[in-house]
Coordinates of C-alpha atoms in Angstrom, one line a residue:
X1453 CA -25.7 124.2 -4.4
X1454 CA -23.5 125.3 -1.6
X1455 CA -22.6 121.6 -0.9
X1456 CA -21.6 121.2 -4.5
X1457 CA -19.5 124.3 -4.4
X1458 CA -17.7 123.1 -1.3
X1459 CA -17.0 119.7 -2.9
X1460 CA -15.7 121.4 -6.0
X1461 CA -13.5 123.5 -3.8
X1462 CA -12.1 120.4 -2.1
X1463 CA -11.3 118.8 -5.4
X1464 CA -9.8 121.9 -6.9
X1465 CA -7.5 122.5 -3.8
X1466 CA -6.5 118.8 -4.0
X1467 CA -5.6 119.2 -7.7
X1468 CA -3.2 122.1 -7.0
X1469 CA -1.1 119.8 -4.8
X1470 CA 2.2 118.4 -6.2
X1471 CA 2.0 114.7 -5.5
X1472 CA 4.6 112.3 -6.8
X1473 CA 2.2 109.4 -7.5
X1474 CA -1.4 109.2 -8.7
X1475 CA -2.2 106.8 -5.9
X1476 CA -1.1 109.3 -3.3
X1477 CA -3.2 112.0 -4.9
X1478 CA -6.3 109.8 -4.9
X1479 CA -5.7 108.7 -1.2
X1480 CA -5.6 112.3 0.0
X1481 CA -8.6 113.2 -2.1
X1482 CA -10.6 110.3 -0.6
X1483 CA -9.5 111.4 2.9
X1484 CA -10.7 115.0 2.4
X1485 CA -14.0 114.0 0.9
X1486 CA -14.7 111.5 3.6
X1487 CA -13.9 114.0 6.4
X1488 CA -16.2 116.6 4.8
X1489 CA -19.1 114.2 4.1
X1490 CA -18.7 112.6 7.5
X1491 CA -19.1 115.9 9.3
X1492 CA -21.9 117.1 7.0
X1493 CA -23.9 113.8 7.3
X1494 CA -23.5 112.7 10.9
X1495 CA -22.8 115.9 12.9
X1496 CA -26.5 116.5 13.6
X1497 CA -27.0 112.9 14.6
X1498 CA -24.1 113.0 17.1
X1499 CA -25.6 116.2 18.5
X1500 CA -29.0 114.6 19.0
X1501 CA -27.6 111.4 20.4
X1502 CA -24.9 112.7 22.9
X1503 CA -26.0 116.3 23.7
X1504 CA -29.8 116.3 23.5
X1505 CA -29.9 112.5 24.3
X1506 CA -33.3 112.4 22.6
X1507 CA -33.4 108.9 21.1
X1508 CA -36.9 109.2 19.7
X1509 CA -35.8 112.2 17.7
X1510 CA -32.6 110.4 16.8
X1511 CA -34.5 107.5 15.4
X1512 CA -36.9 109.8 13.4
X1513 CA -34.1 112.0 12.1
X1514 CA -32.0 109.0 11.0
X1515 CA -35.0 107.3 9.2
X1516 CA -35.8 110.6 7.4
X1517 CA -32.2 111.2 6.3
X1518 CA -31.6 107.6 5.2
X1519 CA -34.8 107.1 3.3
X1520 CA -34.8 110.5 1.7
X1521 CA -31.2 110.3 0.7
X1522 CA -31.7 106.9 -0.9
X1523 CA -34.8 107.9 -2.9
X1524 CA -33.3 111.2 -4.1
X1525 CA -29.9 109.6 -4.9
X1526 CA -31.4 106.8 -7.0
X1527 CA -33.6 109.1 -9.0
X1528 CA -30.7 111.5 -9.5
X1529 CA -28.2 108.9 -10.5
X1530 CA -30.5 107.2 -13.1
X1531 CA -32.6 110.1 -14.5
X1532 CA -30.0 112.9 -14.4
X1533 CA -27.4 111.5 -16.9
X1534 CA -30.1 109.8 -19.0
X1535 CA -32.2 113.0 -19.5
X1536 CA -29.0 115.0 -20.3
X1537 CA -27.9 112.4 -22.9
X1538 CA -31.4 112.3 -24.5
X1539 CA -31.6 116.0 -24.7
X1540 CA -28.1 116.3 -26.3
X1541 CA -28.8 113.5 -28.8
X1542 CA -32.1 115.2 -29.8
X1543 CA -30.4 118.6 -30.3
X1544 CA -27.6 116.9 -32.3
X1545 CA -30.2 115.1 -34.5
X1546 CA -32.0 118.4 -35.2
X1547 CA -28.8 120.1 -36.0
X1548 CA -27.8 117.6 -38.6
X1549 CA -31.3 117.3 -40.0
X1550 CA -33.2 119.5 -42.4
X1551 CA -34.4 122.5 -40.4
X1552 CA -36.9 123.6 -43.1
X1553 CA -38.7 120.2 -43.1
X1554 CA -38.1 119.8 -39.4
X1555 CA -36.5 116.4 -40.0
X1556 CA -33.9 114.8 -37.8
X1557 CA -31.3 112.2 -38.8
X1558 CA -30.6 109.0 -37.1
X1559 CA -27.3 108.9 -35.4
X1560 CA -25.0 106.0 -35.1
X1561 CA -24.1 104.4 -31.7
X1562 CA -20.7 106.1 -31.6
X1563 CA -22.3 109.6 -32.2
X1564 CA -25.0 108.9 -29.6
X1565 CA -22.5 107.8 -26.9
X1566 CA -20.3 110.8 -27.7
X1567 CA -23.0 113.1 -26.5
X1568 CA -23.4 111.3 -23.2
X1569 CA -21.6 112.6 -20.1
X1570 CA -18.3 110.9 -19.2
X1571 CA -18.1 108.5 -16.3
X1572 CA -15.4 110.3 -14.3
X1573 CA -14.6 107.8 -11.6
X1574 CA -16.0 105.5 -8.9
X1575 CA -15.4 108.1 -6.1
X1576 CA -19.1 109.1 -5.9
X1577 CA -20.3 105.5 -5.8
X1578 CA -17.8 104.6 -3.0
X1579 CA -18.7 107.7 -1.1
X1580 CA -22.4 106.9 -1.3
X1581 CA -21.8 103.5 0.1
X1582 CA -19.6 104.9 2.9
X1583 CA -22.4 107.3 4.0
X1584 CA -25.0 104.6 3.8
X1585 CA -22.9 102.3 5.9
X1586 CA -22.4 105.1 8.4
X1587 CA -26.2 105.5 8.7
X1588 CA -26.7 101.8 9.2
X1589 CA -23.9 100.9 11.7
X1590 CA -23.2 104.1 13.6
X1591 CA -26.6 104.3 15.3
X1592 CA -27.9 100.8 14.9
X1593 CA -28.6 100.7 18.6
X1594 CA -31.2 103.5 18.1
X1595 CA -32.6 102.5 14.7
X1596 CA -31.9 98.8 13.8
X1597 CA -34.4 99.0 10.9
X1598 CA -31.9 101.1 9.0
X1599 CA -30.2 97.8 7.8
X1600 CA -33.5 96.7 6.1
X1601 CA -33.8 100.0 4.2
X1602 CA -30.2 99.8 3.2
X1603 CA -30.7 96.2 1.9
X1604 CA -33.7 97.2 -0.2
X1605 CA -31.9 100.2 -1.5
X1606 CA -28.9 98.1 -2.6
X1607 CA -31.1 95.8 -4.5
X1608 CA -32.5 98.8 -6.5
X1609 CA -29.0 100.4 -6.6
X1610 CA -27.5 97.4 -8.5
X1611 CA -30.0 97.8 -11.3
X1612 CA -29.9 101.6 -11.2
X1613 CA -26.1 101.7 -11.6
X1614 CA -26.3 99.1 -14.4
X1615 CA -28.8 101.2 -16.3
X1616 CA -26.7 104.3 -15.7
X1617 CA -23.5 102.6 -17.0
X1618 CA -25.3 101.3 -20.1
X1619 CA -27.6 104.1 -21.0
X1620 CA -26.7 107.2 -19.1
X1621 CA -22.9 107.7 -19.5
X1622 CA -20.2 107.0 -21.9
X1623 CA -18.7 103.5 -21.9
X1624 CA -16.0 103.7 -19.3
X1625 CA -12.5 102.2 -19.9
X1626 CA -11.4 99.3 -17.8
X1627 CA -8.7 100.0 -15.3
X1628 CA -6.9 97.2 -13.5
X1629 CA -6.2 97.8 -9.9
X1630 CA -4.9 95.7 -7.0
X1631 CA -7.6 96.6 -4.5
X1632 CA -10.0 99.5 -3.7
X1633 CA -7.2 101.4 -2.1
X1634 CA -7.8 103.9 0.7
X1635 CA -11.5 103.1 0.8
X1636 CA -10.8 99.8 2.6
X1637 CA -9.1 101.6 5.4
X1638 CA -12.0 104.1 5.6
X1639 CA -14.6 101.3 5.9
X1640 CA -12.4 99.7 8.6
X1641 CA -12.1 102.9 10.6
X1642 CA -15.9 103.4 10.3
X1643 CA -16.6 99.9 11.7
X1644 CA -14.4 100.6 14.7
X1645 CA -16.1 104.0 15.3
X1646 CA -19.5 102.3 15.1
X1647 CA -18.6 99.8 17.9
X1648 CA -17.6 102.7 20.2
X1649 CA -20.6 104.8 19.4
X1650 CA -23.1 102.0 19.8
X1651 CA -21.6 100.9 23.2
X1652 CA -21.8 104.5 24.3
X1653 CA -25.5 104.8 23.2
X1654 CA -26.2 101.6 25.2
X1655 CA -24.6 103.2 28.3
X1656 CA -26.4 106.5 27.8
X1657 CA -29.8 105.0 27.4
X1658 CA -29.5 103.2 30.8
X1659 CA -29.7 99.7 29.5
X1660 CA -26.7 98.6 31.6
X1661 CA -28.5 99.9 34.7
X1662 CA -31.5 97.7 33.8
X1663 CA -29.2 94.7 33.3
X1664 CA -27.4 95.3 36.5
X1665 CA -29.7 97.2 38.9
X1666 CA -27.2 97.2 41.8
X1667 CA -24.3 98.5 39.8
X1668 CA -22.9 102.0 40.5
X1669 CA -22.3 104.6 37.7
X1670 CA -18.6 103.7 37.7
X1671 CA -19.3 100.0 37.4
X1672 CA -21.7 100.7 34.6
X1673 CA -19.0 102.6 32.7
X1674 CA -16.7 99.7 33.2
X1675 CA -19.3 97.4 31.8
X1676 CA -19.6 99.6 28.7
X1677 CA -15.8 99.6 28.3
X1678 CA -15.7 95.9 28.6
X1679 CA -18.5 95.5 26.0
X1680 CA -16.6 97.8 23.6
X1681 CA -13.3 95.8 24.0
X1682 CA -15.2 92.5 23.7
X1683 CA -16.8 93.6 20.4
X1684 CA -13.6 95.0 19.0
X1685 CA -11.9 91.6 19.9
X1686 CA -14.6 89.7 18.1
X1687 CA -14.3 91.9 15.1
X1688 CA -10.5 91.4 15.0
X1689 CA -10.9 87.6 15.3
X1690 CA -13.5 87.5 12.5
X1691 CA -11.3 89.7 10.3
X1692 CA -8.3 87.5 10.9
X1693 CA -10.3 84.3 10.4
X1694 CA -11.7 85.3 7.0
X1695 CA -9.0 85.6 4.4
X1696 CA -8.9 88.7 2.2
X1697 CA -8.5 86.5 -0.9
X1698 CA -10.9 83.5 -1.0
X1699 CA -9.4 80.0 -1.4
X1700 CA -11.0 79.4 -4.8
X1701 CA -9.6 82.7 -6.1
X1702 CA -6.1 81.8 -4.8
X1703 CA -6.5 78.4 -6.5
X1704 CA -7.5 80.0 -9.8
X1705 CA -4.5 82.3 -9.6
X1706 CA -2.1 79.5 -9.0
X1707 CA -3.7 77.5 -11.9
X1708 CA -3.3 80.5 -14.3
X1709 CA 0.3 81.0 -13.1
X1710 CA 1.1 77.4 -13.8
X1711 CA -0.5 77.6 -17.3
X1712 CA 1.6 80.7 -18.1
X1713 CA 4.8 79.0 -16.9
X1714 CA 4.0 75.9 -18.9
X1715 CA 3.2 78.0 -22.0
X1716 CA 6.5 79.9 -21.7
X1717 CA 8.4 76.7 -21.1
X1718 CA 6.8 75.1 -24.2
X1719 CA 7.6 78.2 -26.2
X1720 CA 11.2 78.1 -25.0
X1721 CA 11.6 74.4 -25.9
X1722 CA 10.1 75.0 -29.3
X1723 CA 12.5 77.9 -30.0
X1724 CA 15.4 75.7 -28.9
X1725 CA 14.4 72.8 -31.1
X1726 CA 13.8 75.1 -34.0
X1727 CA 17.3 76.6 -33.4
X1728 CA 18.9 73.1 -33.3
X1729 CA 17.0 72.1 -36.4
X1730 CA 18.2 75.2 -38.2
X1731 CA 21.8 74.5 -37.2
X1732 CA 21.6 70.9 -38.4
X1733 CA 19.9 71.9 -41.6
X1734 CA 22.6 74.5 -42.2
X1735 CA 25.4 71.9 -41.5
X1736 CA 23.8 69.4 -43.9
X1737 CA 23.5 72.0 -46.6
X1738 CA 27.1 73.0 -46.1
X1739 CA 28.2 69.3 -46.3
X1740 CA 26.2 68.8 -49.5
X1741 CA 27.6 71.9 -51.0
X1742 CA 31.2 70.8 -50.1
X1743 CA 30.5 67.3 -51.6
X1744 CA 29.2 68.8 -54.8
X1745 CA 32.2 71.1 -55.0
X1746 CA 34.6 68.1 -54.6
X1747 CA 32.7 66.1 -57.2
X1748 CA 32.9 68.9 -59.7
X1749 CA 36.7 69.2 -59.1
X1750 CA 37.1 65.4 -59.7
X1751 CA 35.2 65.6 -63.0
X1752 CA 37.4 68.5 -64.1
X1753 CA 40.5 66.6 -63.3

């Protein structure tokens, strides 16, 4: 309850700001939510990893948090809105039915969907994926099995979100956007932080000393820094090598653009031909009228 109150306070304080554009408002809202959830979700793990340096406890805590959060989150997302909508529909049916005979009427699809909670936005879904990604990649050196649990959860999450969108909430309206906005930057920053954290965990656990037994503490730190720079360079190369827009998508865009241009060109040619035909028809009609007028004058004379 206290967490929900804090989140509502964050959203309410964000709503009081005077932002010129809706995108700016959403970016600042995402930033505030991410900072709050990041501290709330990972502060205990950072404390165990870097202050207590108890990696067995870190592994157990991470596994408990990840698995529990996934189970509770899936049940809450699917059952919560569905139960609320079923209860509201049942009460509405009894309200419109005959209370003396305890009969209920059958509602139409529109009336049924009107009683379902509205799908506000995709912020909660993106935030859930952000936290899950943090659990997987921030401390993967201590608990590599987290990626397996996250993969299984995402398989269930796909069907759970589909069930929620179809049966649990009102049908959302489509909104065309260019990209996912500030969330892309948030995931990018999280990936960079994960490289630094995991290299630090490798150095703290003494793995560098086992790799290089004759290395001094200073040399071990240099090895950790070299590893961190190496992984960041590999990440940068991979990010540059893989285009943001796949080649087949770019090809389809160009094809659709060409079709639109050809359609507009054909429409312009049709309009021009129609206009020319109209002018020729008008001239021919005027010539025929003039000829008829002259013929009528000759007959009178």
